[in-house]
Amino acid sequence: MDKNQLLEKARPYYEENQLLELESAINEATMAHAGQVRKSGEAYISHPLAVAATLIDWGMDIDSVLAGVLHDTVEDTEMSLGTIESLFGKDVAFLVDGVTKVSKARSGMQDLTEYLPQTKDNLSKLLIAVGQDVRVIIIKLADRLHNLSTLQHMPIEKRQKIARESLEVFAPMADRLGMGRVRMQLEELAFSYLQPDEFRRLTNLMKNRLGKSTRKLGVVRQEVERELSRQNIKGEVNGRVKSIYSLHRKLLKVNGNIDDIYDLMALRVVVETKEDCYRALGILHSLYQPMIERIKDYIAVPKPNGYQSLHTTVLTPSKQIVEFQIRTYEMHEYAERGLAASFHYHEQKATKAYTERRGNGGLPAELQWITQMQEIAQRLRSGEEISQDQLNVDLFGNRIFVYSPKGDIYNLPEGALPLDFAYLVHSDIGKRSYGFKVNGNIHAFNKPLQNGDVVEVVTRKMAMPKQAWLDLVKTTHARNKLRAHLRQTGALETITGAANIIRQKTLRSKK
Ligand code: MN
């Protein structure tokens, strides 16, 4: 990727003045990196330009693209953050600073990374610490993707380390952000470096299998297409092939027998409206026999990262098992690009709202965890100790959805308890909690909530938070609110309290 190629690539998508800015960023970065080379022998500038190109592919706003071009300047060259701010503005400087902090802190802990959970924990802290603007992570993902694709030039140990970290930290991050395509690219590359022999074996195995089933699937596909158009449903039917890494993971679950895997190849039906999705499902079920236990409605109940589709697996008259995914074009776009779609160059207003409020604006409700991550970041920065277990629950655990009796949807980590829900709804509801009903039944304080639960908090005006509740919350958010209440009511006499008094006195004496 060189300067002209990048400018050509950007031309159709950005305005004239933005392209001028891009050109100037490329010039600045080229000068700054002059003389530096990558391990591959290429001029260093080829790397940030490739990262910027990826960000354009993902449809990111111009500030992210500029930050992509400049992302290694502050760390690796003489260029200062102040210069970037004066040339390209506050937002670009903020993004470059975030990306720099992630890599700096990573190289500072290189010796600690032998032991994997440690890596993950350190990185999670870092990602949080700079996670005030989620675009930092998106830029970091583009950076990681390019580094992975040029990994063959690295010594083998480093290769393994980077690949492992990509699988353990960056791919789950991409998944969290709903960026399905990026997650898959990271996983395929990382896996091919980590277990090259297994990767090759599975690729061949897949090839053989697909050869056989593609023709048979073609028949099913035509049948479905014909029926859809007969019923006036506009759309398309495509094949999607399982990725090698997810095949590997699935094989581990079914003891290595590829015959037990039904979705090596699935058919994807993409239609125009949500109603058409359900109509298409009806058509499939009238053509073929559905396997009841494998029908999933992720449209009515999206996955916690925002993914939406209907899934069904059917048995054809020729005894072929075929998995279908049905979605609208919009859902398809989100499944592939996830959060990156919110920063689309067409959506400049949304991006502006986001940067102004840093997080709470412009984010889809199912991504509330980002707001929670920012909350934790705030507290880490103010010097508070947060345990590793706590971080893992908040950041890397699975997420569940629960509903209020009114049908409002709330996103919590797996294992969350009723009080976590109460405090998420409102801290006043949390502190007045008296009991809980889940799906209409009385529910104990210490019994975890499940995905899809409808949770009702029974409150009493006179109810008061108790010290013992500290064992009955799992999330940082609830723990925080609860602590604050206990402190107010004097139930929590701690050193923190004493420290606060001293601090207030000092403040007063300063005035
Ligand atoms: Mn880089």
Coordinates of C-alpha atoms and ligand atoms in Angstrom, one line a residue:
M1 CA 0.0 0.0 0.0
D2 CA 1.5 3.4 -1.0
K3 CA 0.3 6.9 -0.7
N4 CA -1.5 7.1 -4.0
Q5 CA -3.2 3.8 -3.6
L6 CA -4.5 4.8 -0.2
L7 CA -5.8 8.2 -1.6
E8 CA -7.4 6.4 -4.5
K9 CA -9.1 4.0 -2.1
A10 CA -10.4 6.9 0.0
R11 CA -11.6 9.1 -2.8
P12 CA -15.1 7.7 -3.3
Y13 CA -16.0 7.9 0.4
Y14 CA -14.7 11.1 1.9
E15 CA -15.2 14.8 1.2
E16 CA -12.6 17.0 -0.6
N17 CA -11.3 18.7 2.6
Q18 CA -11.1 15.3 4.4
L19 CA -9.0 13.9 1.5
L20 CA -6.7 16.9 1.8
E21 CA -6.3 16.1 5.5
L22 CA -5.6 12.5 4.7
E23 CA -2.9 13.5 2.2
S24 CA -1.3 15.7 4.7
A25 CA -1.4 13.0 7.4
I26 CA 0.3 10.6 5.0
N27 CA 3.0 13.1 4.3
E28 CA 3.6 13.8 7.9
A29 CA 3.8 10.1 8.8
T30 CA 6.0 9.3 5.8
M31 CA 8.5 12.0 6.9
A32 CA 8.3 10.9 10.6
H33 CA 9.0 7.2 9.7
A34 CA 11.6 7.9 7.1
G35 CA 14.5 5.4 7.2
Q36 CA 12.6 2.9 9.3
V37 CA 12.0 -0.6 7.9
R38 CA 9.7 -3.4 8.9
K39 CA 11.0 -7.0 9.6
S40 CA 9.8 -7.8 6.1
G41 CA 12.3 -5.3 4.6
E42 CA 9.5 -2.9 3.5
A43 CA 9.5 0.7 4.4
Y44 CA 7.8 1.2 7.7
I45 CA 5.2 3.6 6.4
S46 CA 3.6 0.6 4.5
H47 CA 2.3 -0.6 7.8
P48 CA 0.3 2.4 9.0
L49 CA -1.0 2.9 5.5
A50 CA -2.2 -0.7 5.4
V51 CA -4.0 -0.1 8.8
A52 CA -5.6 3.0 7.4
A53 CA -6.7 1.1 4.3
T54 CA -8.4 -1.5 6.5
L55 CA -10.2 1.2 8.4
I56 CA -11.5 2.6 5.2
D57 CA -12.7 -0.9 4.2
W58 CA -14.5 -1.0 7.5
G59 CA -16.2 2.2 6.6
M60 CA -14.7 4.2 9.5
D61 CA -15.0 7.9 9.9
I62 CA -12.2 10.2 8.8
D63 CA -10.8 10.8 12.2
S64 CA -10.2 7.1 12.7
V65 CA -8.5 6.8 9.3
L66 CA -6.2 9.7 10.1
A67 CA -5.4 8.2 13.5
G68 CA -4.7 4.9 11.6
V69 CA -2.1 6.7 9.4
L70 CA -0.5 8.3 12.5
H71 CA -0.9 5.5 15.0
D72 CA 2.8 4.6 15.4
T73 CA 4.3 8.1 15.1
V74 CA 4.2 9.1 18.7
E75 CA 5.6 5.8 20.0
D76 CA 8.2 5.2 17.3
T77 CA 9.2 8.6 15.9
E78 CA 10.1 12.2 17.0
M79 CA 6.5 13.4 16.4
S80 CA 4.7 14.6 19.4
L81 CA 1.1 14.4 20.4
G82 CA 1.0 18.2 20.5
T83 CA 2.0 18.4 16.9
I84 CA -0.8 16.0 15.9
E85 CA -3.3 18.0 17.9
S86 CA -2.3 21.3 16.2
L87 CA -2.3 19.7 12.7
F88 CA -5.3 17.4 12.9
G89 CA -7.3 18.4 15.9
K90 CA -8.2 17.1 19.4
D91 CA -10.1 14.0 18.4
V92 CA -7.4 12.6 16.2
A93 CA -4.8 13.3 18.9
F94 CA -7.0 11.6 21.5
L95 CA -7.2 8.4 19.3
V96 CA -3.5 8.3 18.6
D97 CA -2.8 8.7 22.3
G98 CA -5.1 5.8 23.1
V99 CA -3.5 3.5 20.6
T100 CA 0.0 4.5 21.8
K101 CA -0.9 3.8 25.4
V102 CA -2.1 0.3 24.6
S103 CA 1.1 -0.6 22.8
K104 CA 3.4 1.1 25.3
A105 CA 1.9 -0.7 28.2
R106 CA 2.1 -4.0 26.3
S107 CA 5.8 -3.7 25.5
G108 CA 6.4 -2.8 29.2
M109 CA 5.0 -6.1 30.3
Q110 CA 6.6 -8.3 27.7
D111 CA 8.5 -10.3 30.3
L112 CA 5.3 -11.1 32.2
T113 CA 3.6 -12.7 29.3
E114 CA 4.8 -16.3 29.7
Y115 CA 1.8 -17.1 31.7
L116 CA -1.3 -16.6 29.6
P117 CA -4.0 -15.6 32.1
Q118 CA -1.6 -12.9 33.2
T119 CA -1.4 -11.6 29.7
K120 CA -5.1 -11.5 29.4
D121 CA -5.5 -9.7 32.7
N122 CA -2.9 -7.1 32.0
L123 CA -4.3 -6.5 28.6
S124 CA -7.8 -6.2 29.9
K125 CA -6.7 -3.5 32.3
L126 CA -5.0 -1.7 29.5
L127 CA -7.9 -2.0 27.1
I128 CA -10.1 -0.6 29.8
A129 CA -7.8 2.2 30.7
V130 CA -7.9 3.5 27.2
G131 CA -11.4 2.4 26.4
Q132 CA -12.9 5.8 26.8
D133 CA -13.3 5.9 23.1
V134 CA -14.1 2.6 21.6
R135 CA -12.6 3.6 18.3
V136 CA -9.2 3.1 19.9
I137 CA -10.0 -0.6 20.1
I138 CA -11.2 -0.7 16.5
I139 CA -8.0 0.9 15.3
K140 CA -6.0 -1.5 17.5
L141 CA -7.9 -4.4 15.8
A142 CA -6.9 -3.1 12.3
D143 CA -3.3 -2.8 13.6
R144 CA -3.3 -6.3 15.0
L145 CA -4.8 -7.7 11.8
H146 CA -2.0 -6.3 9.7
N147 CA 0.7 -7.4 12.1
L148 CA -0.8 -10.9 12.1
S149 CA -0.8 -11.0 8.3
T150 CA 2.9 -10.2 8.2
L151 CA 3.8 -12.5 11.1
Q152 CA 5.9 -14.8 9.0
H153 CA 8.7 -12.4 9.2
M154 CA 8.9 -12.6 13.0
P155 CA 11.0 -15.1 15.0
I156 CA 8.9 -18.1 15.9
E157 CA 8.6 -17.4 19.6
K158 CA 7.2 -14.0 19.0
R159 CA 4.9 -15.3 16.4
Q160 CA 3.4 -17.8 18.9
K161 CA 3.0 -15.1 21.5
I162 CA 1.3 -12.6 19.2
A163 CA -1.0 -15.3 17.7
R164 CA -2.0 -16.6 21.1
E165 CA -2.8 -13.1 22.4
S166 CA -4.9 -12.5 19.3
L167 CA -7.0 -15.6 19.9
E168 CA -7.4 -14.9 23.7
V169 CA -7.9 -11.2 23.7
F170 CA -8.4 -9.5 20.4
A171 CA -10.8 -12.0 18.8
P172 CA -13.1 -11.9 21.8
M173 CA -12.9 -8.1 21.7
A174 CA -14.0 -8.1 18.1
D175 CA -16.8 -10.5 19.0
R176 CA -17.9 -8.2 21.8
L177 CA -18.1 -5.3 19.3
G178 CA -20.2 -7.5 17.0
M179 CA -17.5 -7.4 14.4
G180 CA -18.0 -11.0 13.2
R181 CA -15.9 -10.8 10.0
V182 CA -12.8 -9.3 11.9
R183 CA -13.1 -11.9 14.6
M184 CA -13.0 -14.6 12.0
Q185 CA -10.0 -13.1 10.2
L186 CA -8.1 -12.8 13.4
E187 CA -8.9 -16.4 14.4
E188 CA -8.0 -17.9 11.1
L189 CA -4.7 -16.1 10.9
A190 CA -3.8 -16.7 14.5
F191 CA -4.8 -20.4 14.4
S192 CA -2.7 -21.0 11.2
Y193 CA 0.4 -19.8 13.1
L194 CA -0.3 -21.5 16.4
Q195 CA -1.1 -25.0 15.0
P196 CA 0.1 -25.0 11.4
D197 CA -0.2 -28.7 10.9
E198 CA -3.7 -28.9 12.3
F199 CA -4.7 -25.9 10.2
R200 CA -3.5 -27.6 7.0
R201 CA -5.1 -30.9 7.9
L202 CA -8.5 -29.3 8.6
T203 CA -8.3 -27.2 5.5
N204 CA -7.9 -30.3 3.4
L205 CA -10.6 -32.2 5.3
M206 CA -12.9 -29.3 4.7
K207 CA -12.1 -29.2 1.0
N208 CA -12.9 -32.9 0.5
R209 CA -16.2 -32.6 2.4
L210 CA -17.3 -29.5 0.6
G211 CA -16.7 -30.9 -2.8
K212 CA -19.3 -33.6 -2.1
S213 CA -21.9 -31.5 -0.4
T214 CA -21.7 -28.4 -2.6
R215 CA -23.6 -30.0 -5.5
K216 CA -26.3 -31.4 -3.2
L217 CA -26.7 -28.1 -1.5
G218 CA -27.0 -26.4 -4.8
V219 CA -30.3 -28.3 -5.4
V220 CA -31.7 -27.2 -2.0
R221 CA -30.6 -23.6 -2.7
Q222 CA -32.5 -23.5 -6.1
E223 CA -35.5 -25.0 -4.5
V224 CA -35.6 -22.4 -1.8
E225 CA -34.9 -19.5 -4.2
R226 CA -37.8 -20.7 -6.4
E227 CA -40.2 -20.9 -3.5
L228 CA -39.2 -17.5 -2.2
S229 CA -39.8 -15.8 -5.5
R230 CA -43.1 -17.7 -6.0
Q231 CA -44.2 -16.1 -2.7
N232 CA -42.9 -12.7 -3.7
I233 CA -40.1 -12.5 -1.2
K234 CA -37.2 -10.5 -2.6
G235 CA -33.8 -11.6 -1.4
E236 CA -30.9 -13.9 -2.0
V237 CA -29.6 -17.2 -0.9
N238 CA -25.9 -17.8 -0.4
G239 CA -23.7 -20.5 0.9
R240 CA -21.5 -19.8 3.9
V241 CA -18.6 -22.1 4.8
K242 CA -17.6 -22.7 8.4
S243 CA -14.2 -21.2 9.3
I244 CA -11.3 -23.5 10.0
Y245 CA -10.9 -22.3 13.5
S246 CA -14.5 -22.8 14.4
L247 CA -14.4 -26.2 12.8
H248 CA -11.4 -27.0 15.1
R249 CA -13.4 -25.8 18.2
K250 CA -16.5 -27.8 17.2
L251 CA -14.4 -30.9 16.6
L252 CA -13.1 -30.7 20.1
K253 CA -16.7 -30.7 21.4
V254 CA -17.8 -33.7 19.3
N255 CA -14.7 -35.9 19.9
G256 CA -13.2 -35.2 16.6
N257 CA -15.9 -36.7 14.4
I258 CA -16.6 -34.5 11.4
D259 CA -19.7 -36.5 10.6
D260 CA -21.3 -35.0 13.7
I261 CA -21.0 -31.5 12.4
Y262 CA -24.1 -30.3 10.5
D263 CA -23.1 -26.8 9.6
L264 CA -19.9 -27.2 7.7
M265 CA -21.8 -25.3 5.0
A266 CA -24.9 -23.4 5.8
L267 CA -27.3 -21.5 3.5
R268 CA -27.9 -17.9 4.3
V269 CA -31.1 -16.2 3.2
V270 CA -30.9 -12.5 3.2
V271 CA -34.2 -10.6 2.7
E272 CA -35.5 -7.0 2.9
T273 CA -37.7 -6.9 6.0
K274 CA -38.0 -8.6 9.4
E275 CA -41.5 -9.8 8.4
D276 CA -39.9 -11.5 5.4
C277 CA -37.5 -13.3 7.7
Y278 CA -40.3 -15.0 9.5
R279 CA -42.1 -15.7 6.2
A280 CA -39.0 -17.3 4.9
L281 CA -38.7 -19.4 8.0
G282 CA -42.3 -20.6 7.4
I283 CA -41.5 -21.5 3.8
L284 CA -38.4 -23.5 4.8
H285 CA -40.4 -25.4 7.5
S286 CA -43.1 -26.2 5.0
L287 CA -40.6 -27.4 2.4
Y288 CA -38.4 -29.5 4.8
Q289 CA -38.7 -31.0 8.2
P290 CA -37.2 -28.7 10.9
M291 CA -35.2 -30.1 13.8
I292 CA -37.2 -28.4 16.5
E293 CA -34.5 -28.1 19.1
R294 CA -32.3 -26.3 16.7
I295 CA -34.6 -23.4 15.9
K296 CA -33.2 -20.1 17.3
D297 CA -34.8 -16.7 17.2
Y298 CA -32.0 -14.2 17.6
I299 CA -34.2 -11.5 16.0
A300 CA -36.7 -11.4 18.9
V301 CA -33.9 -12.0 21.4
P302 CA -30.6 -10.8 19.9
K303 CA -27.3 -12.1 21.1
P304 CA -25.6 -9.9 23.7
N305 CA -23.3 -8.4 21.1
G306 CA -26.3 -7.3 19.0
Y307 CA -26.2 -10.1 16.5
Q308 CA -29.6 -10.8 14.9
S309 CA -30.8 -13.7 12.7
L310 CA -33.1 -16.7 12.6
H311 CA -31.4 -20.0 12.7
T312 CA -32.9 -23.3 11.8
T313 CA -31.7 -26.8 10.8
V314 CA -33.8 -28.9 8.5
L315 CA -33.8 -32.4 7.1
T316 CA -34.3 -32.6 3.3
P317 CA -36.2 -35.5 1.6
S318 CA -32.8 -36.9 0.5
K319 CA -31.8 -37.0 4.2
Q320 CA -29.5 -34.1 4.0
I321 CA -29.1 -32.0 7.1
V322 CA -28.9 -28.3 6.2
E323 CA -28.5 -25.3 8.5
F324 CA -30.1 -22.0 7.5
Q325 CA -29.5 -18.4 8.7
I326 CA -32.2 -15.9 7.8
R327 CA -31.7 -12.2 8.2
T328 CA -32.3 -8.8 6.6
Y329 CA -29.6 -6.9 4.7
E330 CA -29.3 -4.6 7.7
M331 CA -28.8 -7.4 10.2
H332 CA -26.3 -8.9 7.8
E333 CA -24.3 -5.6 7.7
Y334 CA -24.3 -5.6 11.5
A335 CA -23.3 -9.2 11.8
E336 CA -20.3 -8.5 9.6
R337 CA -19.2 -5.1 10.7
G338 CA -20.7 -4.7 14.2
L339 CA -19.9 -1.5 16.1
A340 CA -17.7 -0.3 13.3
A341 CA -21.0 0.3 11.4
S342 CA -21.9 3.0 13.9
F343 CA -18.9 5.1 12.9
H344 CA -19.6 4.9 9.2
Y345 CA -18.5 7.9 7.1
H346 CA -22.1 8.4 6.2
E347 CA -23.1 8.7 9.8
Q348 CA -21.0 11.7 10.7
K349 CA -23.7 13.0 13.0
A350 CA -23.8 9.9 15.0
T351 CA -20.0 10.0 15.3
K352 CA -20.2 13.6 16.5
A353 CA -22.8 12.7 19.1
Y354 CA -20.6 9.9 20.2
T355 CA -17.5 11.9 20.6
E356 CA -19.4 14.7 22.4
R357 CA -20.7 12.3 25.0
R358 CA -18.0 9.7 24.7
G359 CA -20.0 6.6 24.8
N360 CA -23.5 7.1 25.9
G361 CA -24.7 8.6 22.7
G362 CA -24.9 6.6 19.5
L363 CA -24.3 3.2 21.0
P364 CA -26.9 0.5 20.6
A365 CA -28.5 -0.6 23.8
E366 CA -27.0 -4.1 23.7
L367 CA -23.6 -2.5 23.9
Q368 CA -24.2 -1.2 27.4
W369 CA -21.1 -3.1 28.5
I370 CA -19.0 -0.4 26.8
T371 CA -20.5 2.2 29.1
Q372 CA -19.8 -0.2 32.0
M373 CA -16.2 -0.6 30.8
Q374 CA -15.8 3.2 30.8
E375 CA -17.1 3.3 34.3
I376 CA -14.5 0.8 35.4
A377 CA -11.8 2.7 33.5
Q378 CA -12.7 5.8 35.4
R379 CA -12.3 4.1 38.8
L380 CA -9.0 2.3 37.8
R381 CA -7.6 5.7 36.9
S382 CA -8.7 7.2 40.2
G383 CA -6.5 4.6 41.8
E384 CA -9.1 2.2 43.1
E385 CA -8.2 -1.5 43.4
I386 CA -10.3 -3.8 41.3
S387 CA -9.8 -7.5 41.6
Q388 CA -8.9 -9.6 38.6
D389 CA -12.0 -11.8 39.2
Q390 CA -14.1 -8.7 39.1
L391 CA -12.6 -7.6 35.8
N392 CA -13.1 -11.0 34.2
V393 CA -16.7 -11.0 35.1
D394 CA -17.2 -7.5 33.8
L395 CA -15.2 -7.8 30.6
F396 CA -14.6 -11.3 29.4
G397 CA -17.5 -13.3 30.8
N398 CA -20.5 -14.1 28.6
R399 CA -23.4 -11.7 28.7
I400 CA -27.0 -12.4 29.3
F401 CA -30.2 -10.4 28.6
V402 CA -32.9 -10.0 31.2
Y403 CA -36.2 -8.0 31.0
S404 CA -38.1 -5.8 33.3
P405 CA -41.8 -6.6 33.6
K406 CA -42.4 -3.7 31.2
G407 CA -40.2 -5.4 28.6
D408 CA -37.2 -3.1 28.9
I409 CA -34.1 -5.1 28.1
Y410 CA -30.9 -5.1 30.3
N411 CA -27.5 -6.6 29.6
L412 CA -25.6 -8.3 32.5
P413 CA -22.6 -10.6 32.8
E414 CA -23.4 -14.3 33.2
G415 CA -23.8 -15.2 36.8
A416 CA -25.3 -11.9 37.8
L417 CA -27.6 -11.9 40.8
P418 CA -31.0 -10.2 41.2
L419 CA -29.4 -7.2 43.1
D420 CA -27.2 -6.6 40.1
F421 CA -30.3 -6.2 38.0
A422 CA -32.0 -3.9 40.6
Y423 CA -29.0 -1.6 40.7
L424 CA -28.7 -1.6 37.0
V425 CA -32.3 -0.4 36.6
H426 CA -31.8 2.4 39.1
S427 CA -29.8 2.8 42.3
D428 CA -33.0 3.8 44.2
I429 CA -34.6 0.5 43.2
G430 CA -31.4 -1.3 44.2
K431 CA -31.4 0.1 47.7
R432 CA -35.1 -0.4 48.3
S433 CA -35.0 -4.1 47.2
Y434 CA -37.1 -6.3 49.4
G435 CA -37.5 -9.4 47.3
F436 CA -37.5 -10.6 43.7
K437 CA -39.8 -12.4 41.3
V438 CA -38.4 -14.1 38.3
N439 CA -40.8 -15.2 35.5
G440 CA -43.5 -14.8 38.1
N441 CA -41.9 -16.9 40.9
I442 CA -40.2 -15.9 44.1
H443 CA -36.5 -15.8 43.5
A444 CA -33.7 -15.9 46.2
F445 CA -31.1 -13.1 46.4
N446 CA -28.3 -15.6 45.8
K447 CA -29.7 -17.3 42.8
P448 CA -28.1 -16.3 39.5
L449 CA -30.3 -14.9 36.7
Q450 CA -30.6 -16.7 33.3
N451 CA -30.7 -15.3 29.8
G452 CA -34.3 -14.3 28.9
D453 CA -35.5 -14.0 32.6
V454 CA -38.2 -11.4 33.3
V455 CA -37.2 -9.9 36.6
E456 CA -39.4 -8.0 39.0
V457 CA -38.0 -6.2 41.9
V458 CA -40.3 -6.0 44.9
T459 CA -39.4 -2.8 46.8
R460 CA -40.3 -1.4 50.2
K461 CA -40.0 2.2 51.1
M462 CA -38.4 1.3 54.4
A463 CA -36.0 -1.3 53.0
M464 CA -32.3 -0.6 53.6
P465 CA -29.1 -2.0 52.0
K466 CA -27.3 -4.4 54.3
Q467 CA -23.6 -5.1 54.7
A468 CA -24.3 -8.8 53.8
W469 CA -25.5 -7.7 50.3
L470 CA -21.8 -7.2 49.4
D471 CA -21.7 -11.0 48.9
L472 CA -24.9 -10.8 46.8
V473 CA -23.7 -8.7 43.9
K474 CA -21.4 -9.7 41.1
T475 CA -21.0 -6.5 39.0
T476 CA -18.7 -3.6 39.7
H477 CA -21.6 -1.3 39.0
A478 CA -23.8 -2.7 41.7
R479 CA -21.0 -3.1 44.2
N480 CA -20.2 0.5 43.8
K481 CA -23.7 1.8 44.3
L482 CA -24.2 -0.5 47.3
R483 CA -20.9 0.7 48.9
A484 CA -22.0 4.3 48.5
H485 CA -25.4 3.6 50.1
L486 CA -23.8 1.6 53.0
R487 CA -21.4 4.5 53.6
Q488 CA -24.3 7.0 53.6
T489 CA -26.2 5.1 56.1
G490 CA -23.1 4.5 58.2
A491 CA -23.3 0.8 57.8
L492 CA -19.9 0.7 56.2
E493 CA -17.3 2.2 58.6
T494 CA -14.1 1.8 56.7
I495 CA -10.7 3.3 56.3
T496 CA -12.1 4.7 53.1
G497 CA -14.5 6.7 55.2
A498 CA -11.7 8.0 57.4
A499 CA -9.6 8.8 54.3
N500 CA -12.5 10.8 52.9
I501 CA -12.8 12.9 56.1
I502 CA -9.1 13.7 55.9
R503 CA -9.3 14.6 52.3
Q504 CA -12.3 16.9 52.9
K505 CA -10.4 18.6 55.7
T506 CA -7.4 19.1 53.5
L507 CA -9.5 20.5 50.7
R508 CA -11.1 22.9 53.1
S509 CA -7.8 24.1 54.4
K510 CA -6.6 24.6 50.8
K511 CA -9.5 27.0 50.2
Ligands
MN1 MN 1.2 -0.5 14.4

